[in-house]
């Protein structure tokens, strides 16, 4: 086994340990018993695993969606069972997030963030935004290039795992932020700048390590090659 193969195998093994043997096993999609027994379910990807190649590789998409996202759904259903949160939407949970323990906070965030993220990439993505979102970016960031620079900085400056966000605040102005772990701007938490997300980028290592290893800047650049500006524009229209 050469060094590259060893590192790849070790990384997959580490992911398996994190996700648990009943979720992350073999090369086929497996589910924990009762994985979707609850109010929350795993949404289907809106494209094939390999549709974002060469920017986002098929194996990463398969692992990220079928195993990581599935694990958040499974654990969230278990965490809310028998609690008032079982009858709430994710947005309702986020509005009172400060009162929930980590199993609900982390897994509710993981489920919502990924469901939002999948739609923000497309095989026909890339380029620049249009319409009202483009006008708002020019207004609030003095141009697309300045926006992209600031968004990339937020993604790179997030230490460890987390997300970069473009959101709309209560004054209908766009702002860029980053959140740790699976937090997002909808969560009512101390120190969290709240708003309605328009665009989000997952910067956990499991989102890019198989292809980009430690080169997060290259991954961020690749995201902009597949970003679905049409979806982001619809998110903006809804948010404002």
PDB file of C-alpha atoms in Angstrom:
ATOM      1  CA  UNK A   1       0.000   0.000   0.000  1.00  0.00           C
ATOM      2  CA  UNK A   2       1.476   3.337  -1.019  1.00  0.00           C
ATOM      3  CA  UNK A   3       1.327   6.459   1.148  1.00  0.00           C
ATOM      4  CA  UNK A   4      -1.573   8.033  -0.747  1.00  0.00           C
ATOM      5  CA  UNK A   5      -3.688   4.879  -0.499  1.00  0.00           C
ATOM      6  CA  UNK A   6      -2.847   4.557   3.192  1.00  0.00           C
ATOM      7  CA  UNK A   7      -3.921   8.164   3.896  1.00  0.00           C
ATOM      8  CA  UNK A   8      -7.142   7.756   1.958  1.00  0.00           C
ATOM      9  CA  UNK A   9      -7.982   4.491   3.743  1.00  0.00           C
ATOM     10  CA  UNK A  10      -7.158   5.993   7.121  1.00  0.00           C
ATOM     11  CA  UNK A  11      -9.375   9.007   6.417  1.00  0.00           C
ATOM     12  CA  UNK A  12     -12.338   6.826   5.418  1.00  0.00           C
ATOM     13  CA  UNK A  13     -11.774   4.757   8.513  1.00  0.00           C
ATOM     14  CA  UNK A  14     -11.866   7.878  10.640  1.00  0.00           C
ATOM     15  CA  UNK A  15     -15.143   8.940   9.060  1.00  0.00           C
ATOM     16  CA  UNK A  16     -16.566   5.526   9.738  1.00  0.00           C
ATOM     17  CA  UNK A  17     -15.601   5.766  13.400  1.00  0.00           C
ATOM     18  CA  UNK A  18     -17.308   9.144  13.699  1.00  0.00           C
ATOM     19  CA  UNK A  19     -20.493   8.105  11.961  1.00  0.00           C
ATOM     20  CA  UNK A  20     -20.805   4.742  13.684  1.00  0.00           C
ATOM     21  CA  UNK A  21     -20.498   1.246  12.240  1.00  0.00           C
ATOM     22  CA  UNK A  22     -24.245   0.824  11.575  1.00  0.00           C
ATOM     23  CA  UNK A  23     -24.339   3.906   9.335  1.00  0.00           C
ATOM     24  CA  UNK A  24     -20.907   3.882   7.702  1.00  0.00           C
ATOM     25  CA  UNK A  25     -20.246   0.332   6.563  1.00  0.00           C
ATOM     26  CA  UNK A  26     -18.996  -1.051   3.285  1.00  0.00           C
ATOM     27  CA  UNK A  27     -19.565   0.622  -0.063  1.00  0.00           C
ATOM     28  CA  UNK A  28     -23.368   0.583  -0.116  1.00  0.00           C
ATOM     29  CA  UNK A  29     -25.911   2.867   1.489  1.00  0.00           C
ATOM     30  CA  UNK A  30     -26.980   1.448   4.848  1.00  0.00           C
ATOM     31  CA  UNK A  31     -29.433   2.811   7.373  1.00  0.00           C
ATOM     32  CA  UNK A  32     -29.604   2.566  11.099  1.00  0.00           C
ATOM     33  CA  UNK A  33     -32.675   0.627  12.237  1.00  0.00           C
ATOM     34  CA  UNK A  34     -35.506   3.148  12.375  1.00  0.00           C
ATOM     35  CA  UNK A  35     -33.368   5.784  10.669  1.00  0.00           C
ATOM     36  CA  UNK A  36     -36.382   7.597   9.231  1.00  0.00           C
ATOM     37  CA  UNK A  37     -38.832   6.706  11.985  1.00  0.00           C
ATOM     38  CA  UNK A  38     -39.662  10.204  13.119  1.00  0.00           C
ATOM     39  CA  UNK A  39     -40.685  13.602  11.836  1.00  0.00           C
ATOM     40  CA  UNK A  40     -37.506  14.221   9.840  1.00  0.00           C
ATOM     41  CA  UNK A  41     -36.375  12.462   6.667  1.00  0.00           C
ATOM     42  CA  UNK A  42     -33.357  12.575   4.368  1.00  0.00           C
ATOM     43  CA  UNK A  43     -34.100  14.550   1.176  1.00  0.00           C
ATOM     44  CA  UNK A  44     -32.903  13.161  -2.130  1.00  0.00           C
ATOM     45  CA  UNK A  45     -30.050  14.905  -3.896  1.00  0.00           C
ATOM     46  CA  UNK A  46     -31.355  16.963  -6.839  1.00  0.00           C
ATOM     47  CA  UNK A  47     -28.603  15.499  -9.085  1.00  0.00           C
ATOM     48  CA  UNK A  48     -26.421  12.403  -9.416  1.00  0.00           C
ATOM     49  CA  UNK A  49     -23.389  11.914  -7.180  1.00  0.00           C
ATOM     50  CA  UNK A  50     -21.031  12.554 -10.107  1.00  0.00           C
ATOM     51  CA  UNK A  51     -22.953  15.527 -11.535  1.00  0.00           C
ATOM     52  CA  UNK A  52     -20.635  18.113  -9.965  1.00  0.00           C
ATOM     53  CA  UNK A  53     -17.411  16.536 -11.271  1.00  0.00           C
ATOM     54  CA  UNK A  54     -14.647  17.593 -11.523  1.00  0.00           C
ATOM     55  CA  UNK A  55     -15.283  20.271  -8.889  1.00  0.00           C
ATOM     56  CA  UNK A  56     -16.872  18.032  -6.253  1.00  0.00           C
ATOM     57  CA  UNK A  57     -16.090  14.335  -6.660  1.00  0.00           C
ATOM     58  CA  UNK A  58     -18.733  11.613  -6.703  1.00  0.00           C
ATOM     59  CA  UNK A  59     -17.374   9.648  -3.726  1.00  0.00           C
ATOM     60  CA  UNK A  60     -17.412  12.737  -1.513  1.00  0.00           C
ATOM     61  CA  UNK A  61     -21.006  13.470  -2.535  1.00  0.00           C
ATOM     62  CA  UNK A  62     -22.071   9.903  -1.802  1.00  0.00           C
ATOM     63  CA  UNK A  63     -20.430   9.840   1.616  1.00  0.00           C
ATOM     64  CA  UNK A  64     -21.536  13.357   2.478  1.00  0.00           C
ATOM     65  CA  UNK A  65     -25.203  12.833   1.598  1.00  0.00           C
ATOM     66  CA  UNK A  66     -25.924   9.155   2.209  1.00  0.00           C
ATOM     67  CA  UNK A  67     -23.870   8.768   5.351  1.00  0.00           C
ATOM     68  CA  UNK A  68     -23.183  12.073   7.078  1.00  0.00           C
ATOM     69  CA  UNK A  69     -26.521  13.722   6.363  1.00  0.00           C
ATOM     70  CA  UNK A  70     -28.391  10.474   7.054  1.00  0.00           C
ATOM     71  CA  UNK A  71     -26.643  10.258  10.413  1.00  0.00           C
ATOM     72  CA  UNK A  72     -27.851  13.761  11.362  1.00  0.00           C
ATOM     73  CA  UNK A  73     -31.428  12.792  10.472  1.00  0.00           C
ATOM     74  CA  UNK A  74     -31.250   9.539  12.410  1.00  0.00           C
ATOM     75  CA  UNK A  75     -29.786  11.170  15.510  1.00  0.00           C
ATOM     76  CA  UNK A  76     -32.202  14.105  15.341  1.00  0.00           C
ATOM     77  CA  UNK A  77     -35.224  11.790  15.262  1.00  0.00           C
ATOM     78  CA  UNK A  78     -33.841   9.973  18.286  1.00  0.00           C
ATOM     79  CA  UNK A  79     -33.099  13.240  20.116  1.00  0.00           C
ATOM     80  CA  UNK A  80     -36.572  14.765  19.649  1.00  0.00           C
ATOM     81  CA  UNK A  81     -38.529  11.582  20.383  1.00  0.00           C
ATOM     82  CA  UNK A  82     -40.972  12.203  23.202  1.00  0.00           C
ATOM     83  CA  UNK A  83     -40.205  15.937  23.378  1.00  0.00           C
ATOM     84  CA  UNK A  84     -42.198  18.988  22.168  1.00  0.00           C
ATOM     85  CA  UNK A  85     -39.547  19.443  19.452  1.00  0.00           C
ATOM     86  CA  UNK A  86     -40.918  16.348  17.696  1.00  0.00           C
ATOM     87  CA  UNK A  87     -43.914  18.440  16.633  1.00  0.00           C
ATOM     88  CA  UNK A  88     -41.926  21.509  15.581  1.00  0.00           C
ATOM     89  CA  UNK A  89     -40.348  22.586  12.324  1.00  0.00           C
ATOM     90  CA  UNK A  90     -36.594  23.045  12.274  1.00  0.00           C
ATOM     91  CA  UNK A  91     -37.102  26.813  12.076  1.00  0.00           C
ATOM     92  CA  UNK A  92     -39.258  26.711  15.215  1.00  0.00           C
ATOM     93  CA  UNK A  93     -36.553  24.755  17.006  1.00  0.00           C
ATOM     94  CA  UNK A  94     -33.923  27.276  15.905  1.00  0.00           C
ATOM     95  CA  UNK A  95     -35.993  30.186  17.272  1.00  0.00           C
ATOM     96  CA  UNK A  96     -35.607  28.741  20.787  1.00  0.00           C
ATOM     97  CA  UNK A  97     -32.283  27.016  20.250  1.00  0.00           C
ATOM     98  CA  UNK A  98     -30.756  28.252  23.492  1.00  0.00           C
ATOM     99  CA  UNK A  99     -32.947  25.916  25.531  1.00  0.00           C
ATOM    100  CA  UNK A 100     -31.969  22.721  23.696  1.00  0.00           C
ATOM    101  CA  UNK A 101     -29.110  20.376  24.499  1.00  0.00           C
ATOM    102  CA  UNK A 102     -26.376  19.549  21.991  1.00  0.00           C
ATOM    103  CA  UNK A 103     -27.998  16.414  20.489  1.00  0.00           C
ATOM    104  CA  UNK A 104     -30.873  18.522  19.158  1.00  0.00           C
ATOM    105  CA  UNK A 105     -28.784  21.594  18.385  1.00  0.00           C
ATOM    106  CA  UNK A 106     -26.095  19.752  16.436  1.00  0.00           C
ATOM    107  CA  UNK A 107     -28.339  17.376  14.526  1.00  0.00           C
ATOM    108  CA  UNK A 108     -31.122  19.862  13.759  1.00  0.00           C
ATOM    109  CA  UNK A 109     -28.453  22.196  12.402  1.00  0.00           C
ATOM    110  CA  UNK A 110     -26.793  19.417  10.455  1.00  0.00           C
ATOM    111  CA  UNK A 111     -30.074  18.382   8.856  1.00  0.00           C
ATOM    112  CA  UNK A 112     -31.223  21.904   7.911  1.00  0.00           C
ATOM    113  CA  UNK A 113     -27.793  23.091   6.739  1.00  0.00           C
ATOM    114  CA  UNK A 114     -27.235  20.145   4.423  1.00  0.00           C
ATOM    115  CA  UNK A 115     -30.780  20.214   3.028  1.00  0.00           C
ATOM    116  CA  UNK A 116     -30.157  23.874   2.183  1.00  0.00           C
ATOM    117  CA  UNK A 117     -26.650  23.239   0.829  1.00  0.00           C
ATOM    118  CA  UNK A 118     -27.501  20.531  -1.719  1.00  0.00           C
ATOM    119  CA  UNK A 119     -29.818  22.899  -3.603  1.00  0.00           C
ATOM    120  CA  UNK A 120     -27.111  25.565  -3.771  1.00  0.00           C
ATOM    121  CA  UNK A 121     -24.991  23.489  -6.143  1.00  0.00           C
ATOM    122  CA  UNK A 122     -25.843  22.540  -9.713  1.00  0.00           C
ATOM    123  CA  UNK A 123     -24.158  20.890 -12.713  1.00  0.00           C
ATOM    124  CA  UNK A 124     -25.152  24.062 -14.597  1.00  0.00           C
ATOM    125  CA  UNK A 125     -23.944  26.376 -11.833  1.00  0.00           C
ATOM    126  CA  UNK A 126     -21.156  28.905 -11.652  1.00  0.00           C
ATOM    127  CA  UNK A 127     -20.848  32.351 -13.153  1.00  0.00           C
ATOM    128  CA  UNK A 128     -22.324  35.291 -11.271  1.00  0.00           C
ATOM    129  CA  UNK A 129     -25.716  36.058  -9.741  1.00  0.00           C
ATOM    130  CA  UNK A 130     -28.326  38.038 -11.595  1.00  0.00           C
ATOM    131  CA  UNK A 131     -31.460  39.972 -10.840  1.00  0.00           C
ATOM    132  CA  UNK A 132     -32.181  41.498  -7.456  1.00  0.00           C
ATOM    133  CA  UNK A 133     -29.540  39.428  -5.677  1.00  0.00           C
ATOM    134  CA  UNK A 134     -26.850  40.814  -7.978  1.00  0.00           C
ATOM    135  CA  UNK A 135     -28.090  44.347  -7.294  1.00  0.00           C
ATOM    136  CA  UNK A 136     -28.078  43.728  -3.546  1.00  0.00           C
ATOM    137  CA  UNK A 137     -24.525  42.344  -3.674  1.00  0.00           C
ATOM    138  CA  UNK A 138     -23.361  45.446  -5.526  1.00  0.00           C
ATOM    139  CA  UNK A 139     -25.181  47.648  -3.005  1.00  0.00           C
ATOM    140  CA  UNK A 140     -23.929  45.929   0.151  1.00  0.00           C
ATOM    141  CA  UNK A 141     -20.429  44.795  -0.906  1.00  0.00           C
ATOM    142  CA  UNK A 142     -19.475  47.313  -3.608  1.00  0.00           C
ATOM    143  CA  UNK A 143     -19.432  44.627  -6.265  1.00  0.00           C
ATOM    144  CA  UNK A 144     -19.347  40.880  -6.869  1.00  0.00           C
ATOM    145  CA  UNK A 145     -15.563  40.573  -6.584  1.00  0.00           C
ATOM    146  CA  UNK A 146     -15.582  42.215  -3.151  1.00  0.00           C
ATOM    147  CA  UNK A 147     -18.396  39.911  -2.044  1.00  0.00           C
ATOM    148  CA  UNK A 148     -16.567  36.806  -3.265  1.00  0.00           C
ATOM    149  CA  UNK A 149     -13.373  37.893  -1.523  1.00  0.00           C
ATOM    150  CA  UNK A 150     -15.176  38.426   1.792  1.00  0.00           C
ATOM    151  CA  UNK A 151     -17.165  35.193   1.538  1.00  0.00           C
ATOM    152  CA  UNK A 152     -14.015  33.193   0.801  1.00  0.00           C
ATOM    153  CA  UNK A 153     -12.275  34.833   3.756  1.00  0.00           C
ATOM    154  CA  UNK A 154     -15.137  33.821   6.055  1.00  0.00           C
ATOM    155  CA  UNK A 155     -14.850  30.230   4.800  1.00  0.00           C
ATOM    156  CA  UNK A 156     -11.070  30.111   5.253  1.00  0.00           C
ATOM    157  CA  UNK A 157     -10.982  31.903   8.605  1.00  0.00           C
ATOM    158  CA  UNK A 158     -13.435  29.474  10.214  1.00  0.00           C
ATOM    159  CA  UNK A 159     -11.135  27.445  12.455  1.00  0.00           C
ATOM    160  CA  UNK A 160     -11.967  23.759  12.419  1.00  0.00           C
ATOM    161  CA  UNK A 161     -15.425  22.721  11.298  1.00  0.00           C
ATOM    162  CA  UNK A 162     -18.281  25.021  10.358  1.00  0.00           C
ATOM    163  CA  UNK A 163     -20.037  27.010   7.650  1.00  0.00           C
ATOM    164  CA  UNK A 164     -19.747  30.283   5.761  1.00  0.00           C
ATOM    165  CA  UNK A 165     -23.009  32.160   5.162  1.00  0.00           C
ATOM    166  CA  UNK A 166     -24.491  34.971   3.100  1.00  0.00           C
ATOM    167  CA  UNK A 167     -27.668  36.117   4.825  1.00  0.00           C
ATOM    168  CA  UNK A 168     -30.267  38.866   4.960  1.00  0.00           C
ATOM    169  CA  UNK A 169     -30.606  40.766   8.246  1.00  0.00           C
ATOM    170  CA  UNK A 170     -33.751  42.339   9.755  1.00  0.00           C
ATOM    171  CA  UNK A 171     -33.058  45.543   7.796  1.00  0.00           C
ATOM    172  CA  UNK A 172     -33.031  43.596   4.487  1.00  0.00           C
ATOM    173  CA  UNK A 173     -29.285  44.070   4.116  1.00  0.00           C
ATOM    174  CA  UNK A 174     -26.917  41.284   3.109  1.00  0.00           C
ATOM    175  CA  UNK A 175     -24.144  40.220   5.472  1.00  0.00           C
ATOM    176  CA  UNK A 176     -21.470  37.526   5.547  1.00  0.00           C
ATOM    177  CA  UNK A 177     -20.759  35.434   8.636  1.00  0.00           C
ATOM    178  CA  UNK A 178     -19.405  32.066   9.651  1.00  0.00           C
ATOM    179  CA  UNK A 179     -20.697  29.667  12.289  1.00  0.00           C
ATOM    180  CA  UNK A 180     -19.008  26.780  14.105  1.00  0.00           C
ATOM    181  CA  UNK A 181     -20.033  23.154  13.765  1.00  0.00           C
ATOM    182  CA  UNK A 182     -23.631  22.917  12.491  1.00  0.00           C
ATOM    183  CA  UNK A 183     -24.865  26.292  13.712  1.00  0.00           C
ATOM    184  CA  UNK A 184     -26.502  28.735  11.302  1.00  0.00           C
ATOM    185  CA  UNK A 185     -27.794  32.330  11.311  1.00  0.00           C
ATOM    186  CA  UNK A 186     -31.373  31.216  12.060  1.00  0.00           C
ATOM    187  CA  UNK A 187     -30.377  30.013  15.530  1.00  0.00           C
ATOM    188  CA  UNK A 188     -31.170  32.205  18.504  1.00  0.00           C
ATOM    189  CA  UNK A 189     -27.884  31.763  20.348  1.00  0.00           C
ATOM    190  CA  UNK A 190     -25.651  34.171  22.317  1.00  0.00           C
ATOM    191  CA  UNK A 191     -23.168  35.891  20.022  1.00  0.00           C
ATOM    192  CA  UNK A 192     -24.739  34.536  16.837  1.00  0.00           C
ATOM    193  CA  UNK A 193     -25.585  37.212  14.254  1.00  0.00           C
ATOM    194  CA  UNK A 194     -29.066  36.246  13.147  1.00  0.00           C
ATOM    195  CA  UNK A 195     -30.513  36.489   9.685  1.00  0.00           C
ATOM    196  CA  UNK A 196     -32.068  34.455   6.884  1.00  0.00           C
ATOM    197  CA  UNK A 197     -29.508  32.475   4.854  1.00  0.00           C
ATOM    198  CA  UNK A 198     -29.249  33.019   1.110  1.00  0.00           C
ATOM    199  CA  UNK A 199     -26.045  31.057   0.440  1.00  0.00           C
ATOM    200  CA  UNK A 200     -24.114  28.615   2.602  1.00  0.00           C
ATOM    201  CA  UNK A 201     -20.884  26.663   2.238  1.00  0.00           C
ATOM    202  CA  UNK A 202     -19.954  23.605   4.287  1.00  0.00           C
ATOM    203  CA  UNK A 203     -16.294  23.785   5.326  1.00  0.00           C
ATOM    204  CA  UNK A 204     -16.176  20.613   7.406  1.00  0.00           C
ATOM    205  CA  UNK A 205     -13.299  18.458   6.151  1.00  0.00           C
ATOM    206  CA  UNK A 206     -15.675  15.657   5.165  1.00  0.00           C
ATOM    207  CA  UNK A 207     -17.053  18.023   2.495  1.00  0.00           C
ATOM    208  CA  UNK A 208     -13.770  18.212   0.594  1.00  0.00           C
ATOM    209  CA  UNK A 209     -10.915  16.152   2.038  1.00  0.00           C
ATOM    210  CA  UNK A 210     -10.973  13.197  -0.365  1.00  0.00           C
ATOM    211  CA  UNK A 211     -10.287  15.475  -3.324  1.00  0.00           C
ATOM    212  CA  UNK A 212      -8.646  18.564  -1.840  1.00  0.00           C
ATOM    213  CA  UNK A 213      -6.995  17.224   1.345  1.00  0.00           C
ATOM    214  CA  UNK A 214      -5.919  20.294   3.371  1.00  0.00           C
ATOM    215  CA  UNK A 215      -6.423  22.734   0.463  1.00  0.00           C
ATOM    216  CA  UNK A 216      -9.597  24.422   1.622  1.00  0.00           C
ATOM    217  CA  UNK A 217      -8.997  27.465  -0.638  1.00  0.00           C
ATOM    218  CA  UNK A 218      -9.147  25.224  -3.718  1.00  0.00           C
ATOM    219  CA  UNK A 219     -12.417  23.710  -2.482  1.00  0.00           C
ATOM    220  CA  UNK A 220     -13.953  27.158  -1.959  1.00  0.00           C
ATOM    221  CA  UNK A 221     -12.947  28.130  -5.503  1.00  0.00           C
ATOM    222  CA  UNK A 222     -14.484  24.898  -6.806  1.00  0.00           C
ATOM    223  CA  UNK A 223     -17.744  25.678  -5.014  1.00  0.00           C
ATOM    224  CA  UNK A 224     -18.041  28.921  -6.948  1.00  0.00           C
ATOM    225  CA  UNK A 225     -17.764  26.889 -10.169  1.00  0.00           C
ATOM    226  CA  UNK A 226     -20.965  24.989  -9.304  1.00  0.00           C
ATOM    227  CA  UNK A 227     -22.883  27.474  -7.147  1.00  0.00           C
ATOM    228  CA  UNK A 228     -26.568  27.616  -8.090  1.00  0.00           C
ATOM    229  CA  UNK A 229     -27.199  31.357  -8.309  1.00  0.00           C
ATOM    230  CA  UNK A 230     -30.757  30.795  -9.461  1.00  0.00           C
ATOM    231  CA  UNK A 231     -31.537  29.031  -6.173  1.00  0.00           C
ATOM    232  CA  UNK A 232     -29.638  31.671  -4.183  1.00  0.00           C
ATOM    233  CA  UNK A 233     -31.706  34.343  -5.937  1.00  0.00           C
ATOM    234  CA  UNK A 234     -34.924  32.588  -4.928  1.00  0.00           C
ATOM    235  CA  UNK A 235     -33.639  32.342  -1.361  1.00  0.00           C
ATOM    236  CA  UNK A 236     -32.971  36.083  -1.405  1.00  0.00           C
ATOM    237  CA  UNK A 237     -36.437  36.895  -2.739  1.00  0.00           C
ATOM    238  CA  UNK A 238     -38.011  34.775   0.006  1.00  0.00           C
ATOM    239  CA  UNK A 239     -35.774  36.218   2.724  1.00  0.00           C
ATOM    240  CA  UNK A 240     -36.456  39.839   1.981  1.00  0.00           C
TER     241      UNK A 240
END
